[in-house]
Amino acid sequence: MKNQSIKKNLDWICVIIYILLVSMGWLNILSSSFSSPDETYQKQLVFIALTIPLIFIILAIDGKVYEKYASIFFAISLLSLAGLFVFGKTIAGQRCWYGIGSFTLQPSEFAKAATSLAIAKYLSDPQINLKEVNRQVQALAIVFLPVLLILPQPDPGSALIYSIFIIVLFREGLPAWYVWTGFIAILLFVLTLILEPQYVILMALATIVIIHIKSRIGNRNIVLSGILFALISGFVLSVSYVFEHVFKQHHRDRFNILLGKTVDLKGIGYNTNQSEIAIGSGGWFGKGFLEGTQTKGGFVPEQHTDYIFTTVGEEWGFIGSLVVIVLFVSLFLRVIYLAERQKTKFSRVYGYCVAGILFIHFFVNIAMVVGIFPTIGVPLPFFSYGGSGLWGFTILLFIFLKMDANKVNEW
């Protein structure tokens, strides 16, 4: 089957939302860096201009190429991440970039698309059944190989993004206990930071006993319940050690502030406090473009990158913030809709990866800015300053739009 006209079959709803988000993002970068001597908004305009030929290249390539060479793209992304340990440039204590003259390139932003292609390629094999343990291990290895290279940089924010792939795998048949295990582990971790470990263990024991009684399970499962209780107890008792000896001091400070155990409005909690002030001061309709006092005064650090949404809240107000949120949610839902109507499993799985990555970036960034999630350095797609992020998200989205436009058939 010949490729249909890209112009005719390209999903223009996604394209229009993309253009709106990128344009609104640039306006907020302009506002947040207008008085900056490095003219950040001009650099971002160059990055945006370069996305145009990038999009044309992506759309010009046959959609089947992305499936055929998915493994190669993934291998190249792993090599680019590994190369940072030798050739990487350190900025603010993180070795996450390659220095290219006055510009830097962050390979982890492109690895997300490559990992998505690799997962879609693996799951598209008709012989793959995620009910089999060996297949589960192989699928999880694809997810965690980049994570193992990203965490030591250290870049916990980028590493966190890969957790969304577990939901994609669950959608394709991964047993539900993987998702529940992750959720329960997070819940136990947070509860142990708030309460004494013995209380958390007693709560876990009570929950297991209640489930055991209501389910009327047999003696064999009593042993399994005992093993589960032992594992939970061991995990809870290890939280304190991990928190004190594995986490770095700034990570511990951010968790303590988030949980209300510490108040530090001038130190580690300064960013979050100032972002909340900026967003709250915008009211319903905002102070107007280039009129934000917090923004113009430079009170919110990293406002053009991770905290770009504070500019939206202050200058565009609640209504403007709602418009941005609606655009993002519309994009997620549209990508999911398109993924469901794909003719191949490869393009469907890749579509879900795209929606998942964009969603977790959006969710974590907004939660971080409004103070309900620790600050870990996760950019807002199409809004935050940076060429690597913008190009990475553009590649991620438009590869899928190319697949959708062509409705690539099975080989």
Short mmCIF file of C-alpha atoms in Angstrom, two decimals, residues 25 32 66 105-106 158 181 186 239 277 288 299 304 368 390:
data_model
loop_
_atom_site.label_atom_id
_atom_site.label_comp_id
_atom_site.label_asym_id
_atom_site.label_seq_id
_atom_site.Cartn_x
_atom_site.Cartn_y
_atom_site.Cartn_z
CA GLY A 25 5.75 28.70 25.71
CA SER A 32 10.47 35.53 32.19
CA TYR A 66 11.09 3.84 12.63
CA LEU A 105 22.82 18.90 24.02
CA GLN A 106 21.08 16.62 26.54
CA SER A 158 14.66 12.32 33.83
CA THR A 181 3.83 -3.05 44.01
CA ILE A 186 5.71 4.70 47.25
CA VAL A 239 13.44 3.50 54.44
CA ILE A 277 3.37 33.54 45.54
CA GLY A 288 -0.95 41.06 31.96
CA PHE A 299 12.18 36.30 42.38
CA HIS A 304 12.30 30.10 32.19
CA MET A 368 6.28 20.58 41.50
CA LEU A 390 11.90 21.03 22.56
#
